[in-house]
Amino acid sequence: MKFKVILFLSLLLLFQSTSAQNEEEEEEDEDEDEEDIPGHMQPLGSSSELIPVEVRDDLPDPVEFFDKYVKPSRPVLFRGAAKKIPSFNNFRNDTYLKENYGDWKVQAEKGKKENRKQPAIKMSFGKFLKKYQKKDMYLVSDLHKNSPMIAEAYIPRPLLCDDFLKRIDSCIMWFSSGGTKSVLHTDSFENLNCLFDGSKELIMGHKKHGSLFGVENTGSFSKVDVDSVDMHKYPDLTRVPWHIAKMEAGDCFYIPIKWAHYVKSSSSRNLAVNLWWHEMLDFPNREECKEQNKKEKDFEPFATRYKVEPEEKKTITISFHI
């Protein structure tokens, strides 16, 4: 009887030891499986080698811009282009901005990591300029709707012909003390963004991979955590060839419509102005545009060149992401 008890206890201990060992091996296998998934619990874009976008040192005319970039849906960075804007240094000077536009009513958002459920705060531009360096705030305001700052806005050469001008929807200023992060999202507008201060890094995916982004609707966003991507929850993101663009102060960057992108800014003062325009599938007045653009400079004042076509205008919701 004593022998049977000892044998039973020995077998029980052996079983428990084997079970514990098997559990440890299963946990190790799970850990190894997680480690084998490229980019798992890492920042967005870590799942593959990033593809640099094209960089140019000049501004093309509208026809070349359309043929080489808009129609084939190719992003392009225009290095140093914004430094030619006459108001470039005005945007970089808080004293100038406060003295000239301090009473302008603007919209700001709390926090520097995008939260689309958070309502905007209305305040004077002067109050924002007083607070933004000390508090986590982000200004997002349309310059061409009842804004005196439209006098500082300029349209770049690639858009300076009537076929593009009449499709412009908004001219948005994005302004913070830096360190902002957007969600992964797509836009239902073409986008040309010029950076006046700070730097930005954009991780982007071609619109042809739209079903892989986890974005439910065009002009919407994904719930993926861009700082730590759960590849078990979003396995399709490993199949996306990610592109990268690095903007410095003075650069302008074309973001094609419906391309998914995530934007993070440097930790220093960051100010950008972008133009959104409605998609143009073809060039209806190509020859007229060529002639018109021969007389243009690299940048022309927004206030004098903007074309309004009421029947084509649409209202958009401005979201904090650039």
Coordinates of C-alpha atoms in Angstrom, one line a residue:
M1 CA 0.0 0.0 0.0
K2 CA 2.8 2.4 0.9
F3 CA 4.5 1.6 -2.3
K4 CA 1.4 2.4 -4.3
V5 CA 1.1 5.8 -2.6
I6 CA 4.7 6.7 -3.4
L7 CA 4.3 5.6 -7.0
F8 CA 1.1 7.7 -7.4
L9 CA 2.8 10.8 -5.9
S10 CA 5.8 10.3 -8.2
L11 CA 3.6 10.0 -11.3
L12 CA 1.6 13.1 -10.2
L13 CA 4.8 15.2 -9.8
L14 CA 6.1 14.0 -13.1
F15 CA 2.8 15.0 -14.8
Q16 CA 2.8 18.4 -13.2
S17 CA 6.4 19.0 -14.2
T18 CA 5.7 17.9 -17.8
S19 CA 2.6 20.1 -18.0
A20 CA 4.5 23.1 -16.7
Q21 CA 7.3 22.5 -19.2
N22 CA 4.8 22.2 -22.0
E23 CA 3.1 25.5 -21.0
E24 CA 6.5 27.3 -20.9
E25 CA 7.3 25.9 -24.4
E26 CA 3.9 27.1 -25.7
E27 CA 4.5 30.6 -24.2
E28 CA 7.9 30.6 -25.8
D29 CA 6.4 29.6 -29.2
E30 CA 3.9 32.3 -28.9
D31 CA 6.6 34.9 -28.1
E32 CA 8.6 33.6 -31.1
D33 CA 5.5 33.9 -33.3
E34 CA 5.0 37.5 -32.2
E35 CA 8.7 38.3 -32.8
D36 CA 8.4 36.7 -36.3
I37 CA 5.7 39.2 -37.4
P38 CA 7.5 42.2 -38.9
G39 CA 6.6 45.5 -37.2
H40 CA 4.6 43.9 -34.4
M41 CA 4.2 46.4 -31.5
Q42 CA 6.5 48.8 -33.3
P43 CA 5.8 52.2 -34.9
L44 CA 3.8 52.2 -38.2
G45 CA 6.1 51.5 -41.2
S46 CA 8.5 49.2 -39.3
S47 CA 7.1 46.1 -41.1
S48 CA 9.1 46.8 -44.2
E49 CA 11.9 48.9 -45.7
L50 CA 10.6 52.4 -46.3
I51 CA 10.5 53.7 -49.9
P52 CA 11.7 57.4 -50.2
V53 CA 9.4 59.7 -52.2
E54 CA 10.7 61.6 -55.2
V55 CA 12.4 64.9 -54.4
R56 CA 12.8 67.9 -56.8
D57 CA 14.5 71.2 -56.5
D58 CA 12.2 73.1 -58.8
L59 CA 8.4 73.7 -59.3
P60 CA 6.9 72.2 -62.4
D61 CA 4.2 74.0 -64.4
P62 CA 0.6 72.7 -64.0
V63 CA 0.7 70.5 -67.1
E64 CA 3.9 68.7 -66.1
F65 CA 2.6 68.5 -62.5
F66 CA -0.6 66.9 -63.6
D67 CA 1.0 64.4 -66.1
K68 CA 3.9 63.3 -63.8
Y69 CA 2.3 63.3 -60.4
V70 CA -1.5 64.0 -60.2
K71 CA -2.7 61.6 -62.9
P72 CA -0.4 58.7 -61.9
S73 CA -0.9 59.4 -58.2
R74 CA 2.7 60.0 -57.3
P75 CA 3.8 62.0 -54.2
V76 CA 6.6 64.5 -54.7
L77 CA 8.6 66.8 -52.4
F78 CA 9.7 70.2 -53.7
R79 CA 12.8 70.9 -51.7
G80 CA 13.1 74.5 -50.5
A81 CA 10.3 75.8 -52.7
A82 CA 8.4 77.6 -49.9
K83 CA 11.4 79.8 -49.1
K84 CA 10.5 81.7 -52.3
I85 CA 7.1 82.7 -50.8
P86 CA 7.2 86.4 -50.0
S87 CA 5.6 85.9 -46.6
F88 CA 7.9 83.0 -45.6
N89 CA 9.6 84.8 -42.7
N90 CA 6.3 86.4 -41.5
F91 CA 5.0 82.9 -40.7
R92 CA 8.1 82.3 -38.6
N93 CA 7.8 85.4 -36.5
D94 CA 5.3 85.2 -33.5
T95 CA 5.7 89.0 -32.8
Y96 CA 4.7 89.9 -36.3
L97 CA 1.8 87.5 -36.3
K98 CA 0.5 88.8 -33.0
E99 CA 0.8 92.5 -33.9
N100 CA -0.9 92.1 -37.3
Y101 CA -3.4 89.3 -36.7
G102 CA -3.9 89.0 -32.9
D103 CA -7.7 89.6 -33.1
W104 CA -8.3 86.9 -35.6
K105 CA -10.7 84.2 -34.3
V106 CA -9.1 80.7 -34.6
Q107 CA -9.8 77.1 -33.8
A108 CA -7.4 75.1 -31.6
E109 CA -7.4 71.6 -30.2
K110 CA -6.0 70.3 -26.9
G111 CA -3.3 67.6 -27.0
K112 CA -0.7 66.7 -29.6
K113 CA -1.8 63.2 -30.4
E114 CA -4.8 63.3 -32.6
N115 CA -8.2 62.6 -31.0
R116 CA -11.0 63.1 -33.5
K117 CA -13.7 62.9 -30.8
Q118 CA -12.3 66.0 -29.1
P119 CA -14.1 69.3 -29.9
A120 CA -12.2 72.4 -31.1
I121 CA -11.7 75.4 -28.9
K122 CA -12.3 78.9 -30.2
M123 CA -10.0 81.8 -29.2
S124 CA -8.2 84.8 -30.6
F125 CA -5.0 84.1 -32.4
G126 CA -3.2 86.4 -30.0
K127 CA -4.3 84.2 -27.1
F128 CA -3.1 81.1 -28.9
L129 CA 0.3 82.7 -29.5
K130 CA 0.5 83.5 -25.8
K131 CA -0.3 79.9 -24.7
Y132 CA 0.9 77.4 -27.3
Q133 CA 4.5 77.2 -26.2
K134 CA 3.5 76.3 -22.7
K135 CA 0.5 74.1 -23.3
D136 CA -0.3 71.1 -25.5
M137 CA -2.3 72.9 -28.2
Y138 CA -2.7 72.7 -31.9
L139 CA -4.2 75.4 -34.1
V140 CA -6.1 74.3 -37.2
S141 CA -7.8 77.1 -39.1
D142 CA -8.9 77.9 -42.6
L143 CA -7.2 81.1 -43.9
H144 CA -9.5 81.9 -46.7
K145 CA -12.8 82.0 -44.7
N146 CA -13.1 85.4 -43.0
S147 CA -9.4 85.5 -42.1
P148 CA -7.2 88.5 -42.5
M149 CA -4.2 86.2 -42.8
I150 CA -5.3 85.3 -46.3
A151 CA -3.0 88.2 -47.3
E152 CA 0.0 86.0 -46.3
A153 CA -1.1 83.0 -48.3
Y154 CA 0.3 82.1 -51.7
I155 CA -0.5 79.6 -54.5
P156 CA 2.4 77.7 -55.9
R157 CA 3.1 77.5 -59.7
P158 CA 1.9 73.8 -60.2
L159 CA -1.6 75.1 -59.4
L160 CA -1.5 78.4 -61.2
C161 CA -4.0 77.8 -64.0
D162 CA -7.8 78.0 -64.0
D163 CA -8.4 74.3 -64.2
F164 CA -6.7 73.8 -60.8
L165 CA -7.6 77.2 -59.3
K166 CA -11.4 76.7 -59.6
R167 CA -11.1 73.4 -57.8
I168 CA -9.3 74.8 -54.7
D169 CA -11.5 74.1 -51.6
S170 CA -9.5 75.3 -48.6
C171 CA -6.3 76.9 -47.4
I172 CA -5.5 75.5 -43.9
M173 CA -2.9 76.6 -41.4
W174 CA -1.5 74.0 -38.9
F175 CA 0.4 75.5 -36.0
S176 CA 1.9 74.1 -32.8
S177 CA 5.0 74.1 -30.6
G178 CA 5.8 70.7 -32.1
G179 CA 5.6 67.0 -31.1
T180 CA 2.2 66.4 -32.8
K181 CA 1.1 63.0 -34.2
S182 CA -1.8 62.2 -36.4
V183 CA -3.8 59.0 -36.9
L184 CA -3.4 56.9 -40.0
H185 CA -6.0 58.4 -42.4
T186 CA -6.9 59.1 -46.0
D187 CA -8.3 62.4 -47.4
S188 CA -10.9 62.9 -50.1
F189 CA -9.0 65.9 -51.5
E190 CA -5.7 66.5 -53.3
N191 CA -3.2 68.1 -51.0
L192 CA -0.2 70.4 -51.4
N193 CA 1.5 71.2 -48.0
C194 CA 4.2 73.9 -47.5
L195 CA 6.2 73.9 -44.2
F196 CA 7.3 77.2 -42.8
D197 CA 8.9 76.1 -39.5
G198 CA 10.0 72.8 -37.9
S199 CA 10.1 69.4 -39.7
K200 CA 7.7 66.6 -40.4
E201 CA 7.9 62.9 -41.2
L202 CA 5.1 61.2 -43.2
I203 CA 4.6 57.5 -43.5
M204 CA 2.4 56.8 -46.5
G205 CA 0.7 54.0 -48.4
H206 CA -0.5 54.0 -52.0
K207 CA -4.3 54.3 -52.5
K208 CA -4.3 51.0 -54.5
H209 CA -3.7 49.3 -51.1
G210 CA -6.8 51.0 -49.7
S211 CA -8.4 47.7 -48.5
L212 CA -5.4 47.0 -46.3
F213 CA -5.3 50.2 -44.2
G214 CA -8.2 49.4 -41.8
V215 CA -9.8 52.8 -42.9
E216 CA -13.5 52.3 -43.2
N217 CA -14.3 55.2 -45.5
T218 CA -12.4 57.6 -47.8
G219 CA -11.7 60.7 -45.8
S220 CA -11.7 58.7 -42.6
F221 CA -9.1 57.1 -40.3
S222 CA -7.9 53.9 -38.9
K223 CA -8.0 53.0 -35.2
V224 CA -4.5 51.5 -35.3
D225 CA -2.1 52.8 -32.7
V226 CA 0.6 54.3 -34.9
D227 CA 3.2 54.2 -32.1
S228 CA 2.7 50.4 -31.4
V229 CA 1.0 48.5 -34.2
D230 CA -0.7 45.3 -33.1
M231 CA -0.1 43.1 -36.2
H232 CA -2.4 40.4 -34.8
K233 CA -5.3 42.9 -35.0
Y234 CA -4.1 44.6 -38.2
P235 CA -2.3 41.8 -40.1
D236 CA -3.0 43.4 -43.5
L237 CA -0.6 46.3 -42.7
T238 CA 2.3 43.9 -43.1
R239 CA 1.4 43.7 -46.8
V240 CA 1.6 47.5 -47.4
P241 CA 4.8 48.9 -49.1
W242 CA 5.2 52.0 -47.0
H243 CA 6.7 55.2 -48.4
I244 CA 8.4 58.0 -46.4
A245 CA 8.8 61.7 -46.8
K246 CA 10.9 64.0 -44.6
M247 CA 10.0 67.7 -44.8
E248 CA 12.1 70.5 -43.6
A249 CA 11.2 74.2 -43.2
G250 CA 10.9 75.6 -46.7
D251 CA 9.7 72.4 -48.4
C252 CA 6.4 71.8 -50.1
F253 CA 4.9 68.3 -50.5
Y254 CA 2.2 66.9 -52.7
I255 CA 0.0 64.2 -51.1
P256 CA -2.2 62.4 -53.7
I257 CA -5.9 62.0 -52.9
K258 CA -6.8 58.8 -51.0
W259 CA -3.2 57.9 -50.0
A260 CA -3.1 56.8 -46.4
H261 CA -0.7 58.8 -44.3
Y262 CA 0.5 59.3 -40.8
V263 CA 2.3 62.5 -39.9
K264 CA 4.5 63.4 -36.9
S265 CA 6.2 66.7 -36.4
S266 CA 9.5 67.7 -34.8
S267 CA 9.6 68.8 -31.1
S268 CA 10.2 72.5 -32.1
R269 CA 7.8 75.2 -33.3
N270 CA 5.9 73.8 -36.3
L271 CA 3.8 75.7 -38.8
A272 CA 2.5 74.6 -42.2
V273 CA -0.1 75.8 -44.7
N274 CA -1.7 73.4 -47.1
L275 CA -4.1 73.7 -50.1
W276 CA -6.9 71.1 -50.6
W277 CA -8.5 70.9 -54.0
H278 CA -11.1 68.6 -55.7
E279 CA -9.9 65.7 -57.8
M280 CA -9.2 66.4 -61.5
L281 CA -9.3 63.3 -63.6
D282 CA -8.4 64.9 -66.8
F283 CA -7.0 68.3 -68.0
P284 CA -9.8 70.0 -69.9
N285 CA -7.9 73.1 -71.0
R286 CA -4.4 72.0 -71.4
E287 CA -3.2 74.4 -74.1
E288 CA -4.8 77.4 -72.4
C289 CA -3.1 76.5 -69.2
K290 CA 0.3 76.3 -70.8
E291 CA -0.1 79.8 -72.2
Q292 CA -1.5 81.1 -68.9
N293 CA 1.4 79.7 -66.9
K294 CA 4.1 81.3 -69.0
K295 CA 3.4 84.6 -67.3
E296 CA 3.3 83.2 -63.7
K297 CA 5.9 83.4 -61.0
D298 CA 6.7 80.4 -58.7
F299 CA 4.1 81.8 -56.2
E300 CA 1.2 84.2 -56.6
P301 CA -1.1 85.7 -53.9
F302 CA -4.0 83.5 -52.9
A303 CA -6.4 86.5 -52.5
T304 CA -6.0 87.6 -56.1
R305 CA -5.7 84.3 -57.9
Y306 CA -8.3 82.1 -56.1
K307 CA -11.2 81.1 -58.4
V308 CA -14.6 80.4 -56.8
E309 CA -17.0 78.1 -58.6
P310 CA -20.1 78.0 -56.2
E311 CA -21.7 75.0 -58.0
E312 CA -18.6 72.9 -57.5
K313 CA -17.8 74.0 -53.9
K314 CA -18.3 71.5 -51.1
T315 CA -18.0 71.8 -47.3
I316 CA -15.4 69.8 -45.6
T317 CA -14.6 69.0 -42.0
I318 CA -11.1 70.0 -41.0
S319 CA -9.3 67.4 -38.9
F320 CA -6.0 67.8 -37.1
H321 CA -3.4 65.7 -39.0
I322 CA -0.9 67.8 -40.8

